[in-house]
mmCIF file of C-alpha atoms in Angstrom:
data_model
loop_
_atom_site.group_PDB
_atom_site.id
_atom_site.type_symbol
_atom_site.label_atom_id
_atom_site.label_comp_id
_atom_site.label_asym_id
_atom_site.label_seq_id
_atom_site.Cartn_x
_atom_site.Cartn_y
_atom_site.Cartn_z
ATOM 1 C CA MET Z 1 -96.666 -46.423 -1.004
ATOM 2 C CA ASN Z 2 -93.302 -48.023 -0.436
ATOM 3 C CA ASN Z 3 -93.123 -49.334 3.136
ATOM 4 C CA LYS Z 4 -90.275 -51.072 4.874
ATOM 5 C CA ILE Z 5 -91.347 -54.401 6.346
ATOM 6 C CA LEU Z 6 -89.903 -54.449 9.862
ATOM 7 C CA ALA Z 7 -89.475 -57.038 12.574
ATOM 8 C CA CYS Z 8 -92.073 -55.385 14.794
ATOM 9 C CA THR Z 9 -94.556 -54.947 11.886
ATOM 10 C CA LEU Z 10 -94.895 -51.184 12.053
ATOM 11 C CA SER Z 11 -97.156 -48.630 10.485
ATOM 12 C CA LEU Z 12 -97.096 -45.034 11.664
ATOM 13 C CA VAL Z 13 -98.864 -42.066 13.124
ATOM 14 C CA LEU Z 14 -97.142 -38.974 11.794
ATOM 15 C CA GLY Z 15 -97.157 -35.355 12.852
ATOM 16 C CA ALA Z 16 -95.931 -32.301 10.991
ATOM 17 C CA PHE Z 17 -92.779 -30.617 12.094
ATOM 18 C CA VAL Z 18 -92.453 -27.119 10.701
ATOM 19 C CA ALA Z 19 -88.815 -26.164 10.171
ATOM 20 C CA GLN Z 20 -88.227 -22.914 12.002
ATOM 21 C CA ALA Z 21 -85.664 -21.038 14.034
ATOM 22 C CA GLN Z 22 -85.278 -22.896 17.305
ATOM 23 C CA THR Z 23 -85.261 -21.071 20.606
ATOM 24 C CA SER Z 24 -82.757 -21.703 23.388
ATOM 25 C CA THR Z 25 -84.450 -24.249 25.652
ATOM 26 C CA ASP Z 26 -83.437 -26.578 28.455
ATOM 27 C CA LEU Z 27 -85.017 -29.589 30.119
ATOM 28 C CA TRP Z 28 -86.042 -29.451 33.772
ATOM 29 C CA GLU Z 29 -87.246 -32.220 36.052
ATOM 30 C CA ILE Z 30 -89.511 -32.033 39.068
ATOM 31 C CA LYS Z 31 -90.434 -34.875 41.386
ATOM 32 C CA THR Z 32 -94.059 -35.798 42.011
ATOM 33 C CA LYS Z 33 -96.152 -37.728 44.497
ATOM 34 C CA GLY Z 34 -99.551 -39.266 44.033
ATOM 35 C CA LYS Z 35 -101.082 -40.354 40.735
ATOM 36 C CA GLY Z 36 -103.632 -39.044 38.256
ATOM 37 C CA LYS Z 37 -105.916 -36.288 39.540
ATOM 38 C CA SER Z 38 -104.181 -36.571 42.953
ATOM 39 C CA LEU Z 39 -100.740 -35.814 41.494
ATOM 40 C CA GLN Z 40 -98.722 -33.209 43.395
ATOM 41 C CA LEU Z 41 -95.376 -31.550 42.724
ATOM 42 C CA VAL Z 42 -92.686 -32.002 45.360
ATOM 43 C CA SER Z 43 -91.834 -28.440 46.353
ATOM 44 C CA GLY Z 44 -88.203 -27.469 45.824
ATOM 45 C CA SER Z 45 -87.336 -30.602 43.822
ATOM 46 C CA GLU Z 46 -87.097 -28.841 40.461
ATOM 47 C CA LYS Z 47 -83.678 -28.825 38.795
ATOM 48 C CA ALA Z 48 -82.204 -28.389 35.337
ATOM 49 C CA ILE Z 49 -81.212 -31.535 33.434
ATOM 50 C CA THR Z 50 -79.544 -29.551 30.649
ATOM 51 C CA ASP Z 51 -77.950 -26.117 30.788
ATOM 52 C CA ARG Z 52 -76.785 -24.950 27.347
ATOM 53 C CA VAL Z 53 -77.537 -22.038 25.052
ATOM 54 C CA GLU Z 54 -78.497 -24.535 22.333
ATOM 55 C CA TYR Z 55 -81.867 -26.266 21.861
ATOM 56 C CA ASP Z 56 -82.634 -29.214 24.199
ATOM 57 C CA ASN Z 57 -86.291 -30.146 23.828
ATOM 58 C CA GLN Z 58 -88.972 -32.731 22.965
ATOM 59 C CA PRO Z 59 -88.432 -35.141 25.891
ATOM 60 C CA SER Z 60 -89.950 -38.617 25.864
ATOM 61 C CA PHE Z 61 -89.473 -41.510 28.308
ATOM 62 C CA ILE Z 62 -88.436 -44.826 26.753
ATOM 63 C CA ASN Z 63 -88.347 -47.003 29.896
ATOM 64 C CA ASP Z 64 -88.390 -46.640 33.679
ATOM 65 C CA TYR Z 65 -84.977 -44.968 33.905
ATOM 66 C CA GLN Z 66 -84.196 -43.353 30.522
ATOM 67 C CA MET Z 67 -85.598 -40.661 28.269
ATOM 68 C CA VAL Z 68 -84.691 -39.347 24.827
ATOM 69 C CA PHE Z 69 -84.750 -35.795 23.515
ATOM 70 C CA SER Z 70 -83.671 -33.709 20.523
ATOM 71 C CA ALA Z 71 -80.538 -31.608 21.078
ATOM 72 C CA ALA Z 72 -78.842 -29.068 18.798
ATOM 73 C CA ASP Z 73 -75.089 -28.702 18.522
ATOM 74 C CA ASP Z 74 -73.288 -25.371 18.060
ATOM 75 C CA LYS Z 75 -73.854 -25.619 14.282
ATOM 76 C CA GLY Z 76 -77.618 -26.044 14.614
ATOM 77 C CA ASN Z 77 -77.668 -29.755 13.791
ATOM 78 C CA HIS Z 78 -80.038 -31.840 15.939
ATOM 79 C CA ASP Z 79 -79.289 -35.309 17.291
ATOM 80 C CA ILE Z 80 -81.119 -37.807 19.510
ATOM 81 C CA ILE Z 81 -79.725 -37.908 23.041
ATOM 82 C CA VAL Z 82 -80.453 -40.585 25.661
ATOM 83 C CA TYR Z 83 -80.455 -39.448 29.302
ATOM 84 C CA ASN Z 84 -80.104 -41.967 32.136
ATOM 85 C CA PHE Z 85 -81.771 -40.847 35.384
ATOM 86 C CA GLU Z 86 -79.860 -43.433 37.443
ATOM 87 C CA SER Z 87 -76.385 -42.391 36.303
ATOM 88 C CA GLY Z 88 -77.074 -38.815 35.219
ATOM 89 C CA LYS Z 89 -75.204 -39.527 31.971
ATOM 90 C CA PHE Z 90 -75.984 -38.503 28.377
ATOM 91 C CA THR Z 91 -75.409 -40.748 25.338
ATOM 92 C CA ASN Z 92 -75.736 -39.875 21.643
ATOM 93 C CA LEU Z 93 -78.071 -42.285 19.866
ATOM 94 C CA THR Z 94 -77.330 -40.343 16.672
ATOM 95 C CA LYS Z 95 -74.522 -38.064 15.571
ATOM 96 C CA THR Z 96 -75.382 -37.157 11.995
ATOM 97 C CA GLY Z 97 -73.747 -34.123 10.453
ATOM 98 C CA ASP Z 98 -75.865 -34.071 7.284
ATOM 99 C CA ARG Z 99 -79.354 -34.288 8.852
ATOM 100 C CA SER Z 100 -81.304 -33.437 11.993
ATOM 101 C CA GLU Z 101 -83.521 -35.627 14.158
ATOM 102 C CA TYR Z 102 -86.590 -34.309 15.994
ATOM 103 C CA SER Z 103 -89.444 -35.673 18.130
ATOM 104 C CA PRO Z 104 -87.781 -38.918 19.260
ATOM 105 C CA ARG Z 105 -90.149 -41.496 20.720
ATOM 106 C CA ILE Z 106 -89.944 -45.221 21.328
ATOM 107 C CA THR Z 107 -92.029 -47.559 19.183
ATOM 108 C CA GLU Z 108 -94.610 -49.828 20.786
ATOM 109 C CA CYS Z 109 -92.472 -52.894 20.064
ATOM 110 C CA GLY Z 110 -89.613 -51.275 21.981
ATOM 111 C CA GLN Z 111 -86.985 -52.062 19.341
ATOM 112 C CA TYR Z 112 -86.631 -48.618 17.794
ATOM 113 C CA ILE Z 113 -86.528 -44.929 18.603
ATOM 114 C CA ALA Z 114 -88.568 -43.174 15.939
ATOM 115 C CA ALA Z 115 -87.700 -39.626 14.868
ATOM 116 C CA VAL Z 116 -88.735 -37.049 12.336
ATOM 117 C CA VAL Z 117 -85.654 -36.453 10.218
ATOM 118 C CA MET Z 118 -84.818 -33.322 8.267
ATOM 119 C CA GLU Z 119 -82.846 -34.909 5.440
ATOM 120 C CA PRO Z 120 -80.116 -33.233 3.340
ATOM 121 C CA ASP Z 121 -82.656 -32.434 0.599
ATOM 122 C CA GLN Z 122 -84.994 -30.867 3.238
ATOM 123 C CA LYS Z 123 -87.517 -33.704 3.171
ATOM 124 C CA GLN Z 124 -89.086 -34.421 6.579
ATOM 125 C CA ARG Z 125 -89.775 -38.117 6.971
ATOM 126 C CA LEU Z 126 -90.066 -40.634 9.764
ATOM 127 C CA TRP Z 127 -87.072 -42.877 10.433
ATOM 128 C CA LEU Z 128 -86.465 -45.700 12.913
ATOM 129 C CA TYR Z 129 -83.238 -45.954 14.882
ATOM 130 C CA PRO Z 130 -82.613 -49.381 16.471
ATOM 131 C CA THR Z 131 -82.044 -49.231 20.213
ATOM 132 C CA ASN Z 132 -79.018 -51.512 19.676
ATOM 133 C CA PHE Z 133 -77.402 -48.688 17.620
ATOM 134 C CA GLY Z 134 -77.889 -50.527 14.304
ATOM 135 C CA GLU Z 135 -78.548 -48.925 10.930
ATOM 136 C CA PRO Z 136 -81.639 -46.663 10.763
ATOM 137 C CA GLU Z 137 -84.552 -47.476 8.458
ATOM 138 C CA LEU Z 138 -86.835 -45.126 6.535
ATOM 139 C CA LEU Z 139 -90.590 -45.594 6.669
ATOM 140 C CA TYR Z 140 -93.147 -44.371 4.117
ATOM 141 C CA ASP Z 141 -90.851 -42.733 1.633
ATOM 142 C CA ASP Z 142 -93.823 -41.081 -0.115
ATOM 143 C CA ILE Z 143 -95.390 -39.448 2.980
ATOM 144 C CA GLU Z 144 -93.891 -36.072 3.899
ATOM 145 C CA PRO Z 145 -93.440 -33.558 5.398
ATOM 146 C CA VAL Z 146 -93.934 -35.319 8.726
ATOM 147 C CA GLY Z 147 -93.564 -34.007 12.263
ATOM 148 C CA TYR Z 148 -95.339 -35.106 15.425
ATOM 149 C CA TYR Z 149 -96.796 -38.559 15.848
ATOM 150 C CA ASP Z 150 -97.826 -41.286 18.259
ATOM 151 C CA TRP Z 151 -98.490 -45.020 18.072
ATOM 152 C CA TYR Z 152 -101.619 -47.146 18.076
ATOM 153 C CA ASP Z 153 -101.681 -50.894 17.447
ATOM 154 C CA ASN Z 154 -98.046 -50.836 16.240
ATOM 155 C CA LYS Z 155 -99.030 -48.333 13.602
ATOM 156 C CA ALA Z 156 -98.577 -44.618 13.585
ATOM 157 C CA ALA Z 157 -100.873 -41.556 13.487
ATOM 158 C CA MET Z 158 -99.308 -38.548 11.707
ATOM 159 C CA PHE Z 159 -99.742 -34.846 11.368
ATOM 160 C CA VAL Z 160 -98.714 -34.127 7.758
ATOM 161 C CA LEU Z 161 -97.928 -30.508 6.974
ATOM 162 C CA GLY Z 162 -100.050 -28.829 4.323
ATOM 163 C CA GLU Z 163 -102.899 -26.429 3.657
ATOM 164 C CA PRO Z 164 -104.546 -27.374 5.921
ATOM 165 C CA HIS Z 165 -102.447 -29.672 8.127
ATOM 166 C CA GLN Z 166 -103.813 -33.229 8.160
ATOM 167 C CA LEU Z 167 -103.962 -35.937 10.785
ATOM 168 C CA ILE Z 168 -103.773 -39.368 9.157
ATOM 169 C CA TYR Z 169 -103.396 -42.951 10.351
ATOM 170 C CA ALA Z 170 -101.488 -45.484 8.275
ATOM 171 C CA ARG Z 171 -103.717 -48.514 8.862
ATOM 172 C CA GLY Z 172 -102.000 -50.535 6.154
ATOM 173 C CA ARG Z 173 -100.385 -50.427 2.741
ATOM 174 C CA ASN Z 174 -102.282 -47.871 0.634
ATOM 175 C CA ASP Z 175 -104.840 -47.624 3.449
ATOM 176 C CA LEU Z 176 -104.675 -44.185 5.078
ATOM 177 C CA VAL Z 177 -107.391 -43.021 7.466
ATOM 178 C CA GLU Z 178 -107.940 -39.258 7.251
ATOM 179 C CA MET Z 179 -108.822 -38.353 10.818
ATOM 180 C CA ASP Z 180 -109.010 -34.542 10.762
ATOM 181 C CA GLU Z 181 -107.599 -31.314 9.358
ATOM 182 C CA ALA Z 182 -106.311 -28.022 10.813
ATOM 183 C CA ILE Z 183 -104.783 -29.499 13.944
ATOM 184 C CA GLY Z 184 -102.193 -28.432 16.507
ATOM 185 C CA ARG Z 185 -98.754 -29.936 17.067
ATOM 186 C CA SER Z 186 -99.625 -32.258 19.990
ATOM 187 C CA ILE Z 187 -100.565 -35.762 18.815
ATOM 188 C CA VAL Z 188 -101.009 -38.055 21.820
ATOM 189 C CA ARG Z 189 -102.407 -41.561 22.285
ATOM 190 C CA ARG Z 190 -104.833 -41.637 25.196
ATOM 191 C CA PRO Z 191 -103.613 -44.458 27.470
ATOM 192 C CA LYS Z 192 -105.569 -47.726 27.500
ATOM 193 C CA THR Z 193 -107.993 -46.510 24.827
ATOM 194 C CA ASN Z 194 -108.299 -46.577 21.040
ATOM 195 C CA GLN Z 195 -108.150 -42.774 20.847
ATOM 196 C CA ILE Z 196 -105.591 -40.476 19.270
ATOM 197 C CA THR Z 197 -106.039 -37.037 20.839
ATOM 198 C CA TYR Z 198 -105.179 -33.612 19.428
ATOM 199 C CA LEU Z 199 -106.135 -29.927 19.403
ATOM 200 C CA SER Z 200 -108.190 -28.314 16.663
ATOM 201 C CA THR Z 201 -106.923 -24.975 15.377
ATOM 202 C CA GLU Z 202 -110.332 -24.332 13.778
ATOM 203 C CA ASN Z 203 -112.293 -24.529 17.025
ATOM 204 C CA SER Z 204 -111.100 -22.263 19.806
ATOM 205 C CA ALA Z 205 -112.186 -19.715 22.396
ATOM 206 C CA GLU Z 206 -110.555 -16.415 23.369
ATOM 207 C CA LEU Z 207 -110.119 -16.382 27.154
ATOM 208 C CA PRO Z 208 -108.389 -13.888 29.496
ATOM 209 C CA ASP Z 209 -105.199 -16.000 29.589
ATOM 210 C CA GLY Z 210 -105.089 -16.554 25.826
ATOM 211 C CA LYS Z 211 -106.605 -18.807 23.211
ATOM 212 C CA ALA Z 212 -107.993 -22.198 24.261
ATOM 213 C CA PHE Z 213 -108.367 -24.897 21.606
ATOM 214 C CA GLU Z 214 -110.966 -27.624 21.407
ATOM 215 C CA MET Z 215 -109.513 -31.054 22.138
ATOM 216 C CA TYR Z 216 -110.735 -34.153 20.329
ATOM 217 C CA GLY Z 217 -110.208 -37.875 20.601
ATOM 218 C CA TYR Z 218 -110.478 -39.973 17.443
ATOM 219 C CA ASP Z 219 -111.288 -43.637 18.088
ATOM 220 C CA LEU Z 220 -109.428 -45.755 15.542
ATOM 221 C CA GLU Z 221 -111.714 -48.761 16.064
ATOM 222 C CA THR Z 222 -115.111 -47.052 15.784
ATOM 223 C CA MET Z 223 -113.920 -44.064 13.657
ATOM 224 C CA VAL Z 224 -115.863 -41.772 16.008
ATOM 225 C CA LYS Z 225 -114.560 -38.344 17.068
ATOM 226 C CA THR Z 226 -115.263 -37.252 20.663
ATOM 227 C CA ASP Z 227 -115.114 -33.726 22.079
ATOM 228 C CA LEU Z 228 -112.816 -33.655 25.128
ATOM 229 C CA GLY Z 229 -113.280 -29.993 26.072
ATOM 230 C CA LEU Z 230 -111.010 -26.965 25.900
ATOM 231 C CA SER Z 231 -107.255 -26.950 26.311
ATOM 232 C CA LEU Z 232 -105.534 -24.750 28.872
ATOM 233 C CA ALA Z 233 -105.708 -21.178 27.582
ATOM 234 C CA GLY Z 234 -102.401 -19.902 26.246
ATOM 235 C CA SER Z 235 -100.908 -23.380 25.804
ATOM 236 C CA GLN Z 236 -100.688 -25.928 22.991
ATOM 237 C CA ASP Z 237 -98.736 -28.888 24.451
ATOM 238 C CA PHE Z 238 -100.436 -31.586 26.519
ATOM 239 C CA ILE Z 239 -99.844 -35.087 27.861
ATOM 240 C CA TRP Z 240 -101.999 -37.731 29.541
ATOM 241 C CA LEU Z 241 -100.943 -38.732 33.058
ATOM 242 C CA ASP Z 242 -103.294 -41.705 32.821
ATOM 243 C CA LYS Z 243 -106.484 -42.612 30.944
ATOM 244 C CA ASN Z 244 -108.511 -39.878 32.637
ATOM 245 C CA THR Z 245 -106.108 -37.056 33.515
ATOM 246 C CA LEU Z 246 -104.561 -34.383 31.294
ATOM 247 C CA MET Z 247 -101.632 -32.068 32.028
ATOM 248 C CA MET Z 248 -100.594 -28.790 30.389
ATOM 249 C CA GLY Z 249 -98.226 -25.959 31.288
ATOM 250 C CA ARG Z 250 -98.409 -22.173 31.055
ATOM 251 C CA GLU Z 251 -95.562 -19.825 31.935
ATOM 252 C CA ASN Z 252 -93.807 -21.726 34.767
ATOM 253 C CA SER Z 253 -96.915 -23.451 36.130
ATOM 254 C CA LEU Z 254 -98.439 -26.889 35.616
ATOM 255 C CA TYR Z 255 -102.174 -27.636 35.472
ATOM 256 C CA ILE Z 256 -104.266 -30.804 35.339
ATOM 257 C CA ARG Z 257 -107.888 -31.706 34.713
ATOM 258 C CA LYS Z 258 -109.986 -34.815 34.227
ATOM 259 C CA TRP Z 259 -111.056 -35.329 30.630
ATOM 260 C CA ASN Z 260 -114.753 -34.843 31.457
ATOM 261 C CA GLU Z 261 -114.299 -31.707 33.573
ATOM 262 C CA LYS Z 262 -114.123 -28.100 32.390
ATOM 263 C CA ASN Z 263 -111.740 -26.416 34.808
ATOM 264 C CA TRP Z 264 -107.952 -26.736 34.855
ATOM 265 C CA GLU Z 265 -106.456 -27.011 38.341
ATOM 266 C CA LEU Z 266 -103.098 -25.412 39.190
ATOM 267 C CA ILE Z 267 -100.862 -27.987 40.900
ATOM 268 C CA GLY Z 268 -97.664 -25.995 41.232
ATOM 269 C CA THR Z 269 -95.077 -23.630 39.797
ATOM 270 C CA LEU Z 270 -91.445 -24.326 38.905
ATOM 271 C CA GLU Z 271 -89.302 -21.715 40.596
ATOM 272 C CA SER Z 272 -86.541 -20.474 38.287
ATOM 273 C CA GLU Z 273 -84.787 -17.158 37.809
ATOM 274 C CA THR Z 274 -83.163 -18.364 34.577
ATOM 275 C CA HIS Z 275 -85.970 -20.042 32.605
ATOM 276 C CA HIS Z 276 -89.608 -19.470 31.750
ATOM 277 C CA GLY Z 277 -92.405 -20.725 29.517
ATOM 278 C CA ILE Z 278 -93.169 -24.452 29.808
ATOM 279 C CA THR Z 279 -93.815 -26.110 26.451
ATOM 280 C CA ARG Z 280 -93.259 -29.837 25.865
ATOM 281 C CA LEU Z 281 -93.786 -32.249 28.744
ATOM 282 C CA ALA Z 282 -93.067 -35.877 29.603
ATOM 283 C CA TYR Z 283 -94.145 -37.936 32.621
ATOM 284 C CA SER Z 284 -92.785 -41.135 34.152
ATOM 285 C CA PRO Z 285 -95.115 -42.775 36.707
ATOM 286 C CA ASP Z 286 -92.294 -45.238 37.457
ATOM 287 C CA LEU Z 287 -89.822 -42.512 38.430
ATOM 288 C CA ASP Z 288 -92.492 -40.109 39.742
ATOM 289 C CA VAL Z 289 -90.900 -37.409 37.609
ATOM 290 C CA ILE Z 290 -92.184 -34.783 35.187
ATOM 291 C CA VAL Z 291 -89.782 -33.337 32.619
ATOM 292 C CA VAL Z 292 -90.587 -30.035 30.925
ATOM 293 C CA ALA Z 293 -88.881 -27.867 28.321
ATOM 294 C CA MET Z 294 -88.449 -24.201 29.246
ATOM 295 C CA GLU Z 295 -86.949 -21.256 27.402
ATOM 296 C CA ARG Z 296 -83.805 -19.600 28.721
ATOM 297 C CA ASN Z 297 -84.227 -15.993 29.807
ATOM 298 C CA GLN Z 298 -82.467 -13.511 27.562
ATOM 299 C CA GLN Z 299 -79.296 -12.131 29.089
#
């Protein structure tokens, strides 16, 4: 394995991004009050952050006033965009005509925005883009195709596309931990724990609202896998609001539950005549804001 040696001493958690036709999606924000299981949506506060026929998706907060997301131009090329909640302004972190960047997320050291890059030769690998707009750096040139990922101990956990998909953790040079196989696209570090959490596509239940997947947490210190119960039926994207509270969306509604409870609780619905179908989510406890991606209604 040929790793870059970086200033913040990184290894990675990778996820698999499957190249596919992108839908027309926008990002919406809604204000919140309360924390954790007591979180509530502020009625009537929902509004669109983006409003384009192209793809704006995969939001992720990078500090207490900015987030990044992947945005397509009119030619289908994807760049990393920074949105400032204080100014309402958008800034291109990347503008690369020969490649596309997906799943942007800040590294634990705070010096880079990581992204899964579809390169000119169609390889999907993880790159780091310095927050000071310096030259990007490639990591793990022999691990691909990569997609979704999250960080633990300044190293990354990855979903690598294959038959079946694999979840691996790059603990060190030539030291890969194989955590699981046949997993969903959400790879999320559980806050203030050693766990990487994900959905299993092998273990699911058919419910009236759709398929619910078993959620697991893999502890990277003890190497023990813990069952965290079923996901929200009909949904495959989740986030942690805090160490104990999960959030998922279905249609235009948001639901939460504690990790050790069975039932998902509806906390509110985003009212929109133009968009539907919540997928990816991001939450800022500093701003008291949730950002969701929703598909534009067909005209």
